[in-house]
Amino acid sequence: MRPHQWLKNLLVFVPAVAAHSPGALLPSFVAFVAFCLAASSVYLLNDLLDIEADRNHPRKKLRPFAAGLIPVSPGLVHAAILIIAAFALALTTTPQFLAVLAGYLVLTFAYSLYLKRKLMIDIWILATLYTTRIIAGGVASEVPISEWLLALSMFIFLSLAAVKRLSELTDLVKRGATETAGRGYRTSDIPVILGVVLAAGYSSVLVLALYISNDKITALYARPELLWLICPLLLYWVSRVAMISYRGEMHDDPIVFAVKDKVSLAIFGLAGVLAVMGAVA
C-alpha cells in the first residue's frame, strides 16, 4: 500500500493554503484520506501487473508480490475494498471531487496498463497525476484554483517526473544495460531527459517570479517582496536535484528523496518561513 507515498496527497491542501482559507482545511482533509485509499489501491494493482518486471529489478524484486511473500488473490481483494472506501468517502464531498477522483483512477489504471510504456507520454501522465491532486483539493474545498498555481504545478511536477526517469536510466548505466524493459527509453536518452528536468524546473521558478510581480498578490501578502527570496532557493534545489540524478545518486522516487534529504528539507522549511513572513503584516 506504500503509506510513505501518501505524502504526495498532501497536495490537496495546496489550494486552501494558497488561498489562506482555514475553513477549507476540513474538506481538504477528507479529500486527502480518499486519495490515500485510492492511491494505495492503484499501487496494489500496479505491483500485481508488474510482478515479472519487478522480479528482474535489483530493488523492486523485494516488493511483497514480486518476492512471493503475499499471494495475488488477497491483493485483488484489498485493492477492491480500498477503491470502494475511497468512493464512499468521496460521496461526502462535492460531485466535482467525485468526478476528479474517478478521473484520477481511470488515468492511473491507463498508465499502469498501457501509457507507462509510451516514450515521454509517461512523464506527462505522472506530472498530470500530481496536478490532479491540487485540482481535487480545490473542488473538494470549493476554493478557486488560480492559473498561476496550475502553471507552477505543471512545470515543477513535469520536472520531478523526468527526474524519476533520469534516475532509472542512470541506474541502467550502472548495471551495464542500455534499454528499459518495456518503457522505450535508452541510456543514450539521458541528455534529453536531463534537459526536461532543468527546463521544466526553471520554468516553474519563472512562473513563481511572474506571480510575485503580479499586482493582485498584495491582496494575500502584506510583504510580497520577501517571496522573491524563494526563487533562488528553488533554482538551487532544481539544479541540485538534476545533478544528483545525473550522477545516479537519486532515490527511485524523488518525493521520497526530498523528505529524507536534509538540504531539501532545509530549503522547503526556509521557503515556508519566508511565505509566512510575507503573509503577516
PDB file of N, CA and C in Angstrom, residues 121-184:
ATOM      1  N   ILE A 121       5.290  10.264 -23.051  1.00  0.00           N
ATOM      2  CA  ILE A 121       3.907  10.395 -22.597  1.00  0.00           C
ATOM      3  C   ILE A 121       3.798   9.997 -21.133  1.00  0.00           C
ATOM      4  N   ASP A 122       4.578   8.979 -20.733  1.00  0.00           N
ATOM      5  CA  ASP A 122       4.542   8.531 -19.341  1.00  0.00           C
ATOM      6  C   ASP A 122       4.942   9.643 -18.382  1.00  0.00           C
ATOM      7  N   ILE A 123       5.910  10.465 -18.799  1.00  0.00           N
ATOM      8  CA  ILE A 123       6.347  11.573 -17.945  1.00  0.00           C
ATOM      9  C   ILE A 123       5.235  12.604 -17.795  1.00  0.00           C
ATOM     10  N   TRP A 124       4.574  12.904 -18.904  1.00  0.00           N
ATOM     11  CA  TRP A 124       3.468  13.871 -18.858  1.00  0.00           C
ATOM     12  C   TRP A 124       2.325  13.353 -17.987  1.00  0.00           C
ATOM     13  N   ILE A 125       2.053  12.056 -18.059  1.00  0.00           N
ATOM     14  CA  ILE A 125       0.969  11.487 -17.251  1.00  0.00           C
ATOM     15  C   ILE A 125       1.305  11.585 -15.765  1.00  0.00           C
ATOM     16  N   LEU A 126       2.542  11.267 -15.403  1.00  0.00           N
ATOM     17  CA  LEU A 126       2.950  11.370 -13.999  1.00  0.00           C
ATOM     18  C   LEU A 126       2.786  12.803 -13.498  1.00  0.00           C
ATOM     19  N   ALA A 127       3.190  13.782 -14.311  1.00  0.00           N
ATOM     20  CA  ALA A 127       3.043  15.185 -13.927  1.00  0.00           C
ATOM     21  C   ALA A 127       1.569  15.545 -13.781  1.00  0.00           C
ATOM     22  N   THR A 128       0.736  15.016 -14.671  1.00  0.00           N
ATOM     23  CA  THR A 128      -0.704  15.286 -14.616  1.00  0.00           C
ATOM     24  C   THR A 128      -1.331  14.720 -13.350  1.00  0.00           C
ATOM     25  N   LEU A 129      -0.877  13.562 -12.939  1.00  0.00           N
ATOM     26  CA  LEU A 129      -1.426  12.942 -11.725  1.00  0.00           C
ATOM     27  C   LEU A 129      -1.109  13.776 -10.485  1.00  0.00           C
ATOM     28  N   TYR A 130       0.063  14.405 -10.461  1.00  0.00           N
ATOM     29  CA  TYR A 130       0.381  15.306  -9.352  1.00  0.00           C
ATOM     30  C   TYR A 130      -0.558  16.504  -9.361  1.00  0.00           C
ATOM     31  N   THR A 131      -0.715  17.124 -10.514  1.00  0.00           N
ATOM     32  CA  THR A 131      -1.560  18.311 -10.631  1.00  0.00           C
ATOM     33  C   THR A 131      -3.024  17.980 -10.337  1.00  0.00           C
ATOM     34  N   THR A 132      -3.435  16.764 -10.680  1.00  0.00           N
ATOM     35  CA  THR A 132      -4.813  16.336 -10.399  1.00  0.00           C
ATOM     36  C   THR A 132      -5.124  16.408  -8.912  1.00  0.00           C
ATOM     37  N   ARG A 133      -4.130  16.128  -8.085  1.00  0.00           N
ATOM     38  CA  ARG A 133      -4.339  16.203  -6.640  1.00  0.00           C
ATOM     39  C   ARG A 133      -4.651  17.636  -6.211  1.00  0.00           C
ATOM     40  N   ILE A 134      -3.982  18.599  -6.802  1.00  0.00           N
ATOM     41  CA  ILE A 134      -4.249  20.001  -6.480  1.00  0.00           C
ATOM     42  C   ILE A 134      -5.656  20.386  -6.924  1.00  0.00           C
ATOM     43  N   ILE A 135      -6.031  19.953  -8.126  1.00  0.00           N
ATOM     44  CA  ILE A 135      -7.382  20.239  -8.617  1.00  0.00           C
ATOM     45  C   ILE A 135      -8.421  19.599  -7.700  1.00  0.00           C
ATOM     46  N   ALA A 136      -8.140  18.381  -7.245  1.00  0.00           N
ATOM     47  CA  ALA A 136      -9.067  17.688  -6.344  1.00  0.00           C
ATOM     48  C   ALA A 136      -9.252  18.457  -5.040  1.00  0.00           C
ATOM     49  N   GLY A 137      -8.156  18.990  -4.500  1.00  0.00           N
ATOM     50  CA  GLY A 137      -8.262  19.777  -3.275  1.00  0.00           C
ATOM     51  C   GLY A 137      -9.097  21.027  -3.484  1.00  0.00           C
ATOM     52  N   GLY A 138      -8.973  21.643  -4.649  1.00  0.00           N
ATOM     53  CA  GLY A 138      -9.744  22.850  -4.932  1.00  0.00           C
ATOM     54  C   GLY A 138     -11.236  22.578  -5.045  1.00  0.00           C
ATOM     55  N   VAL A 139     -11.609  21.520  -5.763  1.00  0.00           N
ATOM     56  CA  VAL A 139     -13.040  21.239  -5.939  1.00  0.00           C
ATOM     57  C   VAL A 139     -13.661  20.660  -4.665  1.00  0.00           C
ATOM     58  N   ALA A 140     -12.858  19.953  -3.863  1.00  0.00           N
ATOM     59  CA  ALA A 140     -13.389  19.403  -2.605  1.00  0.00           C
ATOM     60  C   ALA A 140     -13.683  20.514  -1.610  1.00  0.00           C
ATOM     61  N   SER A 141     -12.801  21.510  -1.539  1.00  0.00           N
ATOM     62  CA  SER A 141     -12.971  22.618  -0.593  1.00  0.00           C
ATOM     63  C   SER A 141     -13.684  23.812  -1.219  1.00  0.00           C
ATOM     64  N   GLU A 142     -13.999  23.698  -2.521  1.00  0.00           N
ATOM     65  CA  GLU A 142     -14.672  24.777  -3.267  1.00  0.00           C
ATOM     66  C   GLU A 142     -13.876  26.078  -3.236  1.00  0.00           C
ATOM     67  N   VAL A 143     -12.564  25.924  -3.321  1.00  0.00           N
ATOM     68  CA  VAL A 143     -11.655  27.064  -3.406  1.00  0.00           C
ATOM     69  C   VAL A 143     -11.196  27.207  -4.852  1.00  0.00           C
ATOM     70  N   PRO A 144     -11.419  28.363  -5.483  1.00  0.00           N
ATOM     71  CA  PRO A 144     -10.976  28.538  -6.884  1.00  0.00           C
ATOM     72  C   PRO A 144      -9.462  28.369  -7.004  1.00  0.00           C
ATOM     73  N   ILE A 145      -9.036  27.696  -8.061  1.00  0.00           N
ATOM     74  CA  ILE A 145      -7.617  27.472  -8.298  1.00  0.00           C
ATOM     75  C   ILE A 145      -7.140  28.453  -9.360  1.00  0.00           C
ATOM     76  N   SER A 146      -6.119  29.215  -9.037  1.00  0.00           N
ATOM     77  CA  SER A 146      -5.628  30.227  -9.962  1.00  0.00           C
ATOM     78  C   SER A 146      -4.828  29.588 -11.085  1.00  0.00           C
ATOM     79  N   GLU A 147      -4.754  30.300 -12.203  1.00  0.00           N
ATOM     80  CA  GLU A 147      -3.958  29.811 -13.325  1.00  0.00           C
ATOM     81  C   GLU A 147      -2.473  29.794 -12.974  1.00  0.00           C
ATOM     82  N   TRP A 148      -2.061  30.647 -12.030  1.00  0.00           N
ATOM     83  CA  TRP A 148      -0.666  30.665 -11.585  1.00  0.00           C
ATOM     84  C   TRP A 148      -0.297  29.355 -10.913  1.00  0.00           C
ATOM     85  N   LEU A 149      -1.184  28.878 -10.044  1.00  0.00           N
ATOM     86  CA  LEU A 149      -0.929  27.632  -9.328  1.00  0.00           C
ATOM     87  C   LEU A 149      -0.894  26.447 -10.285  1.00  0.00           C
ATOM     88  N   LEU A 150      -1.799  26.434 -11.245  1.00  0.00           N
ATOM     89  CA  LEU A 150      -1.821  25.342 -12.214  1.00  0.00           C
ATOM     90  C   LEU A 150      -0.558  25.340 -13.074  1.00  0.00           C
ATOM     91  N   ALA A 151      -0.126  26.527 -13.504  1.00  0.00           N
ATOM     92  CA  ALA A 151       1.085  26.621 -14.325  1.00  0.00           C
ATOM     93  C   ALA A 151       2.318  26.185 -13.534  1.00  0.00           C
ATOM     94  N   LEU A 152       2.400  26.640 -12.280  1.00  0.00           N
ATOM     95  CA  LEU A 152       3.531  26.263 -11.433  1.00  0.00           C
ATOM     96  C   LEU A 152       3.581  24.760 -11.222  1.00  0.00           C
ATOM     97  N   SER A 153       2.428  24.167 -10.922  1.00  0.00           N
ATOM     98  CA  SER A 153       2.389  22.725 -10.672  1.00  0.00           C
ATOM     99  C   SER A 153       2.719  21.941 -11.937  1.00  0.00           C
ATOM    100  N   MET A 154       2.252  22.417 -13.080  1.00  0.00           N
ATOM    101  CA  MET A 154       2.515  21.712 -14.333  1.00  0.00           C
ATOM    102  C   MET A 154       4.018  21.589 -14.590  1.00  0.00           C
ATOM    103  N   PHE A 155       4.746  22.689 -14.401  1.00  0.00           N
ATOM    104  CA  PHE A 155       6.178  22.676 -14.697  1.00  0.00           C
ATOM    105  C   PHE A 155       6.989  21.939 -13.639  1.00  0.00           C
ATOM    106  N   ILE A 156       6.703  22.191 -12.363  1.00  0.00           N
ATOM    107  CA  ILE A 156       7.527  21.574 -11.320  1.00  0.00           C
ATOM    108  C   ILE A 156       7.322  20.063 -11.283  1.00  0.00           C
ATOM    109  N   PHE A 157       6.099  19.607 -11.532  1.00  0.00           N
ATOM    110  CA  PHE A 157       5.852  18.169 -11.488  1.00  0.00           C
ATOM    111  C   PHE A 157       6.331  17.474 -12.763  1.00  0.00           C
ATOM    112  N   LEU A 158       6.358  18.195 -13.864  1.00  0.00           N
ATOM    113  CA  LEU A 158       6.973  17.638 -15.068  1.00  0.00           C
ATOM    114  C   LEU A 158       8.464  17.414 -14.819  1.00  0.00           C
ATOM    115  N   SER A 159       9.087  18.356 -14.127  1.00  0.00           N
ATOM    116  CA  SER A 159      10.494  18.226 -13.786  1.00  0.00           C
ATOM    117  C   SER A 159      10.733  17.015 -12.888  1.00  0.00           C
ATOM    118  N   LEU A 160       9.888  16.842 -11.871  1.00  0.00           N
ATOM    119  CA  LEU A 160      10.063  15.718 -10.946  1.00  0.00           C
ATOM    120  C   LEU A 160       9.795  14.376 -11.628  1.00  0.00           C
ATOM    121  N   ALA A 161       8.819  14.345 -12.523  1.00  0.00           N
ATOM    122  CA  ALA A 161       8.544  13.115 -13.259  1.00  0.00           C
ATOM    123  C   ALA A 161       9.739  12.742 -14.134  1.00  0.00           C
ATOM    124  N   ALA A 162      10.364  13.752 -14.733  1.00  0.00           N
ATOM    125  CA  ALA A 162      11.554  13.496 -15.549  1.00  0.00           C
ATOM    126  C   ALA A 162      12.721  13.033 -14.683  1.00  0.00           C
ATOM    127  N   VAL A 163      12.812  13.550 -13.463  1.00  0.00           N
ATOM    128  CA  VAL A 163      13.848  13.100 -12.524  1.00  0.00           C
ATOM    129  C   VAL A 163      13.712  11.604 -12.268  1.00  0.00           C
ATOM    130  N   LYS A 164      12.478  11.148 -12.122  1.00  0.00           N
ATOM    131  CA  LYS A 164      12.233   9.722 -11.885  1.00  0.00           C
ATOM    132  C   LYS A 164      12.783   8.884 -13.038  1.00  0.00           C
ATOM    133  N   ARG A 165      12.521   9.306 -14.270  1.00  0.00           N
ATOM    134  CA  ARG A 165      13.027   8.566 -15.423  1.00  0.00           C
ATOM    135  C   ARG A 165      14.549   8.683 -15.534  1.00  0.00           C
ATOM    136  N   LEU A 166      15.075   9.858 -15.229  1.00  0.00           N
ATOM    137  CA  LEU A 166      16.520  10.060 -15.302  1.00  0.00           C
ATOM    138  C   LEU A 166      17.240   9.143 -14.319  1.00  0.00           C
ATOM    139  N   SER A 167      16.704   9.009 -13.126  1.00  0.00           N
ATOM    140  CA  SER A 167      17.329   8.140 -12.130  1.00  0.00           C
ATOM    141  C   SER A 167      17.294   6.675 -12.572  1.00  0.00           C
ATOM    142  N   GLU A 168      16.216   6.281 -13.259  1.00  0.00           N
ATOM    143  CA  GLU A 168      16.126   4.908 -13.754  1.00  0.00           C
ATOM    144  C   GLU A 168      17.160   4.650 -14.849  1.00  0.00           C
ATOM    145  N   LEU A 169      17.365   5.644 -15.714  1.00  0.00           N
ATOM    146  CA  LEU A 169      18.327   5.476 -16.805  1.00  0.00           C
ATOM    147  C   LEU A 169      19.769   5.426 -16.286  1.00  0.00           C
ATOM    148  N   THR A 170      20.087   6.273 -15.319  1.00  0.00           N
ATOM    149  CA  THR A 170      21.439   6.232 -14.758  1.00  0.00           C
ATOM    150  C   THR A 170      21.675   4.929 -14.004  1.00  0.00           C
ATOM    151  N   ASP A 171      20.603   4.368 -13.437  1.00  0.00           N
ATOM    152  CA  ASP A 171      20.722   3.068 -12.777  1.00  0.00           C
ATOM    153  C   ASP A 171      21.024   1.977 -13.801  1.00  0.00           C
ATOM    154  N   LEU A 172      20.435   2.105 -15.002  1.00  0.00           N
ATOM    155  CA  LEU A 172      20.720   1.147 -16.074  1.00  0.00           C
ATOM    156  C   LEU A 172      22.191   1.187 -16.477  1.00  0.00           C
ATOM    157  N   VAL A 173      22.748   2.404 -16.520  1.00  0.00           N
ATOM    158  CA  VAL A 173      24.160   2.557 -16.868  1.00  0.00           C
ATOM    159  C   VAL A 173      25.034   1.801 -15.871  1.00  0.00           C
ATOM    160  N   LYS A 174      24.699   1.914 -14.587  1.00  0.00           N
ATOM    161  CA  LYS A 174      25.467   1.230 -13.557  1.00  0.00           C
ATOM    162  C   LYS A 174      25.404  -0.290 -13.713  1.00  0.00           C
ATOM    163  N   ARG A 175      24.244  -0.757 -14.210  1.00  0.00           N
ATOM    164  CA  ARG A 175      24.060  -2.204 -14.358  1.00  0.00           C
ATOM    165  C   ARG A 175      24.545  -2.723 -15.708  1.00  0.00           C
ATOM    166  N   GLY A 176      25.032  -1.810 -16.540  1.00  0.00           N
ATOM    167  CA  GLY A 176      25.549  -2.225 -17.836  1.00  0.00           C
ATOM    168  C   GLY A 176      24.488  -2.478 -18.876  1.00  0.00           C
ATOM    169  N   ALA A 177      23.257  -2.041 -18.630  1.00  0.00           N
ATOM    170  CA  ALA A 177      22.165  -2.214 -19.592  1.00  0.00           C
ATOM    171  C   ALA A 177      22.057  -0.970 -20.470  1.00  0.00           C
ATOM    172  N   THR A 178      21.309  -1.090 -21.553  1.00  0.00           N
ATOM    173  CA  THR A 178      21.182   0.042 -22.477  1.00  0.00           C
ATOM    174  C   THR A 178      19.746   0.494 -22.694  1.00  0.00           C
ATOM    175  N   GLU A 179      18.759  -0.362 -22.357  1.00  0.00           N
ATOM    176  CA  GLU A 179      17.357  -0.016 -22.584  1.00  0.00           C
ATOM    177  C   GLU A 179      16.508  -0.430 -21.388  1.00  0.00           C
ATOM    178  N   THR A 180      15.434   0.336 -21.153  1.00  0.00           N
ATOM    179  CA  THR A 180      14.487  -0.025 -20.110  1.00  0.00           C
ATOM    180  C   THR A 180      13.571  -1.126 -20.621  1.00  0.00           C
ATOM    181  N   ALA A 181      13.119  -1.963 -19.717  1.00  0.00           N
ATOM    182  CA  ALA A 181      12.250  -3.082 -20.099  1.00  0.00           C
ATOM    183  C   ALA A 181      10.826  -2.576 -20.334  1.00  0.00           C
ATOM    184  N   GLY A 182      10.419  -2.526 -21.596  1.00  0.00           N
ATOM    185  CA  GLY A 182       9.054  -2.136 -21.926  1.00  0.00           C
ATOM    186  C   GLY A 182       8.737  -0.674 -21.752  1.00  0.00           C
ATOM    187  N   ARG A 183       9.745   0.190 -21.580  1.00  0.00           N
ATOM    188  CA  ARG A 183       9.476   1.611 -21.359  1.00  0.00           C
ATOM    189  C   ARG A 183       9.852   2.480 -22.565  1.00  0.00           C
ATOM    190  N   GLY A 184      10.660   1.950 -23.478  1.00  0.00           N
ATOM    191  CA  GLY A 184      11.008   2.707 -24.672  1.00  0.00           C
ATOM    192  C   GLY A 184      12.167   3.671 -24.513  1.00  0.00           C
TER     193      GLY A 184
END
